[in-house]
């Protein structure tokens, strides 16, 4: 099966969670918008293709299946790529954790765009400063403390009983948050030993390491979800 | 199977999407926090119970299964309550649509709390006014236009091939948005005939009608997700 991933070509964004799963599993996939431009997504987003229209990227095409929503794409790919433990209970837990990752990602995004994704950052800087302060003080420790506890209650090394797409996503979130909020994350780090150890282990997985060293891995940047604006880092 | 729904007792909130599915299906369920107080959720939220801790309400207990995240709870309940068409493809589509409903619900919430859920509305009124204006102009028509098109591409009456939990959620969203943004929604209404017809049909379903007329249905209020602040309605 050759998978087709559709996501904006210039950022890691939400597509990166799917990309990491495909890369870690060594799956055969095409990153369509990077190869053919963002306009390759249009027929799907405009509803000109058969099937359920995606509301937004990322979406994945696999044969005749076209699937949107990051957490759902991963839930679907997980068993196919060997990236979720066996059993209905483990798969539900994976989905629950991934949806909580999605909530954290949305809130991290909103720190720089609290008023509207359609306005420039420059037009909402004051609001962003207040939003980011609350995020750093309250939501960031709450979310990451939650995931740290999830790791502690399992085998200490994985979110589930074994390596999964959730671990890959936690790696991405920890990396993105360190990029966006280096000072806040340095302060939190002593309280999050398992999460940082997990991120380090994921980065060392051969396929992930090869991917991170390749030109396929874009750098974090100020068009993506995790943006480094020093004034938002306290 | 007696289901236990856990959600804040004073609001419809995200719990309402699950509640509507349980009510429509005539399921045997307990609304735990309404019967025993919000503190009944604490052992779960603090991680004092076995199994994966929910990050936030709502969560559902069914025997030994405890499941959080609204869209996932509905995906799990759907087949058990007869609220999703047969087949893997239909169930994936239901999940994709429900996750898009979740995104809309989160954005509707953020119109009155753009800076932080932990701050009072009164402390973010100016930001809320700007956020709500963008929401009314851009996001609201985009989301609802999407769902209108989904209905048009199917049988015109249902989000999927038959009645499902997605239809129940669309009813809730349309009702909540009319409560929060009556003027904006009146303007949009002519462009959304199928969505409004769907909402009317759902309200007439016998179990839903009985539920809406019962004291179990709380009124929309200004502690919930859909809040009516006239200054946010343009």
Coordinates of C-alpha atoms in Angstrom, one line a residue:
Chain A
X1 CA 0.0 0.0 0.0
X2 CA 1.4 3.4 -1.0
X3 CA -0.1 6.1 1.2
X4 CA -0.6 9.6 0.1
X5 CA -0.3 12.3 2.8
X6 CA -1.8 15.7 2.1
X7 CA -0.7 18.6 4.2
X8 CA 0.6 22.2 3.7
X9 CA 4.0 21.9 2.2
X10 CA 5.8 24.7 4.2
X11 CA 5.3 23.6 7.8
X12 CA 5.4 20.6 10.1
X13 CA 2.0 21.4 11.5
X14 CA -0.5 18.7 12.2
X15 CA 0.8 16.7 9.3
X16 CA 3.9 16.0 11.2
X17 CA 2.2 13.6 13.6
X18 CA 1.1 11.4 10.6
X19 CA 4.5 11.9 8.9
X20 CA 6.3 10.6 12.0
X21 CA 4.2 7.5 12.0
X22 CA 4.8 6.8 8.4
X23 CA 8.5 7.4 8.7
X24 CA 9.0 5.4 11.9
X25 CA 7.2 2.4 10.3
X26 CA 9.2 2.7 7.1
X27 CA 5.9 3.0 5.1
X28 CA 5.8 3.7 1.4
X29 CA 4.2 7.1 1.2
X30 CA 4.1 10.3 -0.9
X31 CA 4.0 13.7 0.7
X32 CA 1.8 15.0 -2.1
X33 CA 1.7 18.8 -1.5
X34 CA 5.5 18.8 -1.1
X35 CA 5.9 17.1 -4.5
X36 CA 3.1 18.8 -6.4
X37 CA 2.3 21.9 -4.5
X38 CA -0.5 22.8 -2.0
X39 CA -2.9 23.1 -4.9
X40 CA -2.9 19.3 -5.2
X41 CA -5.1 19.4 -2.0
X42 CA -7.8 21.6 -3.6
X43 CA -10.0 19.0 -5.4
X44 CA -10.4 17.2 -2.0
X45 CA -11.0 20.4 0.0
X46 CA -13.4 21.7 -2.5
X47 CA -15.4 18.5 -2.6
X48 CA -14.6 17.7 -6.2
X49 CA -13.6 14.1 -5.3
X50 CA -16.0 11.3 -4.4
X51 CA -16.4 10.5 -0.8
X52 CA -16.6 12.6 2.4
X53 CA -14.8 15.9 2.0
X54 CA -12.1 16.7 4.5
X55 CA -12.8 20.0 6.3
X56 CA -9.0 20.7 6.5
X57 CA -5.6 19.1 6.1
X58 CA -4.1 16.8 7.0
X59 CA -5.8 14.0 5.2
X60 CA -4.6 10.6 4.0
X61 CA -5.5 8.7 0.9
X62 CA -5.0 5.0 0.9
X63 CA -6.5 3.3 -2.1
X64 CA -10.1 4.5 -2.1
X65 CA -10.1 5.6 1.5
X66 CA -9.7 9.3 2.2
X67 CA -9.5 10.1 5.8
X68 CA -9.1 13.4 7.7
X69 CA -8.5 14.5 11.3
X70 CA -5.0 13.8 12.7
X71 CA -6.1 11.5 15.6
X72 CA -8.4 9.5 13.3
X73 CA -5.8 9.0 10.7
X74 CA -3.4 7.7 13.3
X75 CA -6.0 5.5 14.8
X76 CA -6.5 4.0 11.4
X77 CA -2.9 3.7 10.5
X78 CA -1.8 2.4 13.9
X79 CA -2.7 -1.3 13.4
X80 CA -1.7 -1.2 9.8
X81 CA 1.8 0.1 10.6
X82 CA 2.3 -1.9 13.8
X83 CA 2.2 1.3 15.8
X84 CA -0.4 0.4 18.5
X85 CA -0.5 -2.6 20.8
X86 CA -3.0 -5.4 20.1
X87 CA -6.5 -5.3 21.6
X88 CA -9.5 -3.1 21.6
X89 CA -8.7 -1.6 25.0
X90 CA -5.2 -0.5 24.0
X91 CA -6.5 1.1 20.8
X92 CA -9.2 3.0 22.6
X93 CA -6.6 4.3 25.1
X94 CA -4.3 5.3 22.2
X95 CA -7.1 7.3 20.7
X96 CA -8.0 8.9 24.0
X97 CA -4.4 10.0 24.5
X98 CA -4.0 11.2 20.9
X99 CA -7.1 13.3 21.2
X100 CA -5.7 14.8 24.4
X101 CA -2.5 15.5 22.4
X102 CA -4.7 17.2 19.8
X103 CA -6.2 19.4 22.5
X104 CA -2.8 20.4 23.7
X105 CA -1.7 21.2 20.1
X106 CA -4.7 23.4 19.5
X107 CA -4.0 25.3 22.7
X108 CA -0.4 25.7 21.9
X109 CA -1.4 27.1 18.5
X110 CA -3.8 29.5 20.0
X111 CA -1.1 31.1 22.2
X112 CA 0.1 33.0 19.1
X113 CA -3.4 33.2 17.4
X114 CA -5.9 33.6 20.3
X115 CA -8.3 35.8 18.4
X116 CA -8.4 34.2 15.0
X117 CA -6.2 32.0 12.8
X118 CA -7.2 34.4 9.9
X119 CA -5.5 37.4 11.5
X120 CA -1.8 38.1 11.5
X121 CA 0.2 37.5 14.7
X122 CA 1.1 41.2 14.6
X123 CA -2.5 42.1 14.9
X124 CA -3.1 40.1 18.1
X125 CA 0.2 40.4 19.9
X126 CA -1.2 41.8 23.1
X127 CA -3.9 39.1 23.3
X128 CA -1.2 36.5 22.5
X129 CA 0.9 37.7 25.4
X130 CA -1.9 37.3 27.9
X131 CA -3.0 34.0 26.4
X132 CA 0.6 32.6 26.4
X133 CA 1.1 33.6 30.0
X134 CA -1.9 31.6 31.1
X135 CA -0.9 28.7 28.9
X136 CA 2.7 28.6 30.4
X137 CA 1.4 28.9 34.0
X138 CA -1.6 26.6 33.9
X139 CA -2.3 24.6 30.8
X140 CA 1.2 23.6 29.9
X141 CA 2.1 22.1 33.3
X142 CA -1.3 20.5 33.5
X143 CA -1.1 18.8 30.1
X144 CA 2.5 17.7 30.4
X145 CA 2.0 16.6 34.0
X146 CA -0.9 14.4 32.8
X147 CA 1.3 12.7 30.2
X148 CA 4.1 12.3 32.7
X149 CA 1.7 10.5 35.0
X150 CA 0.4 8.3 32.2
X151 CA 4.0 7.2 31.6
X152 CA 4.6 6.6 35.3
X153 CA 1.5 4.5 35.6
X154 CA 2.6 2.2 32.7
X155 CA 6.0 0.7 32.2
X156 CA 7.6 4.2 32.7
X157 CA 8.8 4.2 29.1
X158 CA 5.7 4.1 26.9
X159 CA 2.3 5.8 26.9
X160 CA 0.8 2.3 26.2
X161 CA 2.1 -1.2 26.9
X162 CA 4.6 -0.8 24.0
X163 CA 5.8 1.7 21.4
X164 CA 3.0 3.4 19.6
X165 CA 2.0 6.4 17.5
X166 CA 1.2 8.1 20.8
X167 CA 4.9 8.0 21.8
X168 CA 5.8 9.5 18.4
X169 CA 3.3 12.3 19.0
X170 CA 4.6 13.0 22.5
X171 CA 8.1 13.3 21.0
X172 CA 6.8 15.8 18.5
X173 CA 4.9 17.8 21.2
X174 CA 7.9 17.9 23.5
X175 CA 10.1 19.1 20.7
X176 CA 7.7 21.7 19.5
X177 CA 7.1 23.1 23.0
X178 CA 10.8 23.3 23.6
X179 CA 11.1 25.2 20.4
X180 CA 8.3 27.6 21.2
X181 CA 8.8 28.0 24.9
X182 CA 12.4 27.2 25.7
X183 CA 12.4 29.0 29.0
X184 CA 9.1 27.7 30.3
X185 CA 10.1 24.2 29.2
X186 CA 13.5 24.4 30.9
X187 CA 11.7 25.2 34.2
X188 CA 9.3 22.4 33.8
X189 CA 11.8 19.8 32.7
X190 CA 12.8 18.5 36.2
X191 CA 9.2 17.5 36.7
X192 CA 8.9 15.7 33.5
X193 CA 11.8 13.1 33.5
X194 CA 9.9 10.3 31.8
X195 CA 8.5 12.5 29.0
X196 CA 11.9 13.8 28.2
X197 CA 13.5 10.3 28.3
X198 CA 10.7 9.1 25.9
X199 CA 11.4 12.0 23.5
X200 CA 15.1 11.1 23.5
X201 CA 14.4 7.4 22.9
X202 CA 12.1 8.2 20.0
X203 CA 14.7 10.5 18.5
X204 CA 17.1 7.6 18.6
X205 CA 14.9 5.1 16.8
X206 CA 16.7 4.4 13.5
X207 CA 14.0 5.4 11.1
X208 CA 13.1 8.5 13.2
X209 CA 16.8 9.5 13.4
X210 CA 17.2 9.0 9.6
X211 CA 14.1 11.1 9.0
X212 CA 15.2 13.9 11.3
X213 CA 18.5 14.1 9.5
X214 CA 16.9 14.1 6.1
X215 CA 15.6 17.1 4.1
X216 CA 12.1 15.7 4.5
X217 CA 12.1 17.0 8.1
X218 CA 11.3 20.7 7.9
X219 CA 12.6 22.9 10.7
X220 CA 10.1 24.4 13.1
X221 CA 9.3 27.9 11.9
X222 CA 7.0 30.9 12.5
X223 CA 4.4 29.7 10.1
X224 CA 3.7 26.5 12.0
X225 CA 1.9 25.5 15.1
X226 CA 4.8 25.8 17.4
X227 CA 6.3 29.2 17.0
X228 CA 9.1 30.8 18.8
X229 CA 8.2 34.4 19.7
X230 CA 10.5 35.2 22.7
X231 CA 7.9 37.7 24.1
X232 CA 5.5 34.8 24.5
X233 CA 8.0 32.8 26.6
X234 CA 7.9 34.9 29.8
Chain B
X1 CA -25.5 -2.5 30.4
X2 CA -26.0 0.5 32.7
X3 CA -23.8 3.4 31.5
X4 CA -22.4 6.0 33.9
X5 CA -21.9 9.4 32.4
X6 CA -19.6 11.8 34.2
X7 CA -19.8 15.5 33.4
X8 CA -20.2 18.8 35.2
X9 CA -23.6 19.0 36.7
X10 CA -24.5 22.6 35.9
X11 CA -24.1 22.9 32.2
X12 CA -24.9 21.0 29.0
X13 CA -21.4 21.4 27.7
X14 CA -19.6 18.6 26.0
X15 CA -21.5 16.1 28.0
X16 CA -24.6 16.9 26.1
X17 CA -23.4 15.3 23.0
X18 CA -23.1 12.0 24.9
X19 CA -26.3 12.5 26.8
X20 CA -28.3 13.1 23.6
X21 CA -27.0 9.7 22.2
X22 CA -28.0 7.9 25.4
X23 CA -31.4 9.6 25.5
X24 CA -32.2 9.0 21.8
X25 CA -31.3 5.4 22.1
X26 CA -33.3 4.9 25.3
X27 CA -30.2 3.6 27.0
X28 CA -30.1 2.8 30.7
X29 CA -27.7 5.4 32.2
X30 CA -26.9 7.4 35.3
X31 CA -25.8 11.1 35.1
X32 CA -23.4 10.6 38.0
X33 CA -22.4 14.2 38.9
X34 CA -26.1 15.3 38.7
X35 CA -27.0 12.6 41.2
X36 CA -24.0 12.7 43.5
X37 CA -22.3 16.0 42.8
X38 CA -19.3 17.0 40.7
X39 CA -17.0 15.6 43.4
X40 CA -18.0 12.1 42.2
X41 CA -15.7 12.7 39.2
X42 CA -12.6 13.4 41.4
X43 CA -11.3 9.9 42.0
X44 CA -11.2 9.5 38.2
X45 CA -9.7 12.9 37.4
X46 CA -7.1 12.5 40.2
X47 CA -6.0 9.1 38.9
X48 CA -7.1 7.2 42.0
X49 CA -9.0 4.7 39.9
X50 CA -7.4 1.9 37.9
X51 CA -7.0 2.4 34.2
X52 CA -6.2 5.4 32.0
X53 CA -7.0 8.6 33.7
X54 CA -9.3 11.0 31.8
X55 CA -7.7 14.4 31.3
X56 CA -11.1 16.1 31.6
X57 CA -14.9 15.3 31.6
X58 CA -16.9 14.0 29.9
X59 CA -16.0 10.4 30.5
X60 CA -18.2 7.3 30.4
X61 CA -18.0 4.2 32.6
X62 CA -19.4 1.0 31.1
X63 CA -18.5 -2.0 33.3
X64 CA -14.7 -1.8 33.6
X65 CA -14.3 0.4 30.6
X66 CA -13.7 4.1 31.4
X67 CA -13.4 6.3 28.3
X68 CA -12.9 10.0 27.8
X69 CA -13.0 12.4 24.9
X70 CA -16.5 13.2 23.5
X71 CA -15.9 12.0 19.9
X72 CA -14.3 8.8 21.1
X73 CA -17.1 8.1 23.6
X74 CA -19.6 8.5 20.7
X75 CA -17.5 6.3 18.4
X76 CA -17.6 3.6 21.0
X77 CA -21.3 4.0 21.9
X78 CA -22.4 4.3 18.3
X79 CA -22.5 0.6 17.3
X80 CA -23.7 -0.3 20.8
X81 CA -26.7 2.0 20.7
X82 CA -27.5 1.5 17.1
X83 CA -26.5 5.1 16.3
X84 CA -24.1 4.6 13.4
X85 CA -24.7 2.8 10.1
X86 CA -23.0 -0.6 9.7
X87 CA -19.6 -0.9 8.1
X88 CA -16.1 0.3 8.8
X89 CA -16.3 3.1 6.2
X90 CA -19.4 4.6 7.7
X91 CA -17.9 4.5 11.2
X92 CA -14.8 6.3 10.1
X93 CA -16.8 8.9 8.4
X94 CA -18.9 9.3 11.5
X95 CA -15.7 9.8 13.6
X96 CA -14.3 12.3 11.1
X97 CA -17.5 14.4 11.1
X98 CA -17.7 14.2 14.9
X99 CA -14.1 15.4 15.3
X100 CA -15.0 18.3 13.0
X101 CA -18.0 19.1 15.3
X102 CA -15.5 19.0 18.2
X103 CA -13.4 21.6 16.4
X104 CA -16.4 23.8 15.9
X105 CA -17.4 23.5 19.5
X106 CA -14.0 24.4 20.7
X107 CA -13.9 27.5 18.5
X108 CA -17.4 28.5 19.6
X109 CA -16.3 28.2 23.2
X110 CA -13.2 30.3 22.6
X111 CA -15.3 33.2 21.3
X112 CA -16.1 34.1 24.9
X113 CA -12.8 32.8 26.4
X114 CA -10.2 33.5 23.7
X115 CA -7.3 34.2 26.2
X116 CA -7.8 31.5 28.8
X117 CA -10.6 29.2 30.1
X118 CA -9.2 30.1 33.6
X119 CA -9.9 33.8 33.3
X120 CA -13.4 35.3 33.7
X121 CA -15.2 36.5 30.6
X122 CA -15.2 40.0 32.1
X123 CA -11.4 40.0 32.1
X124 CA -11.3 39.2 28.3
X125 CA -14.3 41.0 26.9
X126 CA -12.3 43.1 24.4
X127 CA -10.5 40.1 23.1
X128 CA -13.7 38.1 23.0
X129 CA -15.4 40.8 20.9
X130 CA -12.6 40.6 18.2
X131 CA -12.5 36.8 18.3
X132 CA -16.3 36.5 18.0
X133 CA -16.4 38.9 15.1
X134 CA -13.9 36.8 13.2
X135 CA -15.8 33.7 14.2
X136 CA -19.1 35.0 12.9
X137 CA -17.7 36.2 9.7
X138 CA -15.4 33.4 8.7
X139 CA -15.4 30.3 10.8
X140 CA -19.1 29.9 11.5
X141 CA -20.2 30.1 7.8
X142 CA -17.2 27.9 6.9
X143 CA -18.0 25.1 9.4
X144 CA -21.8 25.2 8.9
X145 CA -21.5 25.4 5.1
X146 CA -19.3 22.3 5.3
X147 CA -21.9 20.4 7.2
X148 CA -24.7 21.7 4.8
X149 CA -22.7 20.3 1.9
X150 CA -22.2 17.0 3.7
X151 CA -25.9 16.7 4.0
X152 CA -26.5 17.7 0.4
X153 CA -24.0 15.0 -0.8
X154 CA -25.8 12.3 1.1
X155 CA -29.5 11.7 1.1
X156 CA -30.1 15.3 2.1
X157 CA -31.5 14.3 5.5
X158 CA -28.6 12.6 7.3
X159 CA -24.9 13.2 7.7
X160 CA -24.4 9.5 7.0
X161 CA -26.6 7.0 5.1
X162 CA -29.0 6.8 8.1
X163 CA -29.6 8.5 11.4
X164 CA -26.5 8.6 13.7
X165 CA -24.9 10.2 16.6
X166 CA -23.6 12.8 14.2
X167 CA -27.1 14.0 13.4
X168 CA -27.8 14.3 17.1
X169 CA -24.6 16.4 17.5
X170 CA -25.5 18.6 14.6
X171 CA -28.8 19.3 16.2
X172 CA -27.0 20.3 19.4
X173 CA -24.6 22.5 17.6
X174 CA -27.3 24.3 15.6
X175 CA -29.3 24.8 18.8
X176 CA -26.3 26.1 20.7
X177 CA -25.3 28.5 18.0
X178 CA -28.8 29.9 17.7
X179 CA -28.7 30.5 21.4
X180 CA -25.3 32.1 21.4
X181 CA -25.5 34.0 18.1
X182 CA -29.2 34.5 17.3
X183 CA -28.6 37.4 14.8
X184 CA -25.6 35.8 13.0
X185 CA -27.5 32.5 12.7
X186 CA -30.7 34.2 11.4
X187 CA -28.6 35.7 8.7
X188 CA -27.0 32.4 7.8
X189 CA -30.2 30.4 8.0
X190 CA -31.3 30.7 4.3
X191 CA -28.0 29.2 3.3
X192 CA -28.4 26.2 5.6
X193 CA -31.8 24.7 4.8
X194 CA -30.8 21.0 5.3
X195 CA -29.0 21.6 8.6
X196 CA -32.1 23.4 10.0
X197 CA -34.4 20.7 8.7
X198 CA -32.2 18.1 10.3
X199 CA -32.3 19.9 13.6
X200 CA -36.1 20.1 13.5
X201 CA -36.4 16.4 12.7
X202 CA -34.1 15.4 15.5
X203 CA -36.0 17.5 17.9
X204 CA -39.2 15.6 16.9
X205 CA -37.7 12.2 17.5
X206 CA -39.9 10.8 20.3
X207 CA -37.0 10.1 22.8
X208 CA -35.4 13.4 22.0
X209 CA -38.6 15.3 22.4
X210 CA -39.3 13.6 25.7
X211 CA -35.8 14.4 26.9
X212 CA -36.0 18.0 25.8
X213 CA -39.3 18.4 27.7
X214 CA -37.8 16.8 30.8
X215 CA -35.9 18.4 33.7
X216 CA -32.9 16.3 32.6
X217 CA -32.4 18.8 29.8
X218 CA -30.7 21.9 31.3
X219 CA -31.2 25.2 29.6
X220 CA -28.4 26.8 27.8
X221 CA -26.7 29.2 30.2
X222 CA -23.7 31.5 30.6
X223 CA -21.5 28.9 32.3
X224 CA -21.6 26.6 29.3
X225 CA -20.0 26.4 25.9
X226 CA -22.7 28.2 24.0
X227 CA -23.2 31.5 25.8
X228 CA -25.4 34.4 24.8
X229 CA -23.5 37.6 25.2
X230 CA -25.4 40.1 22.9
X231 CA -22.2 42.1 22.4
X232 CA -20.6 39.0 20.8
X233 CA -23.4 38.7 18.3
X234 CA -22.6 41.7 16.1

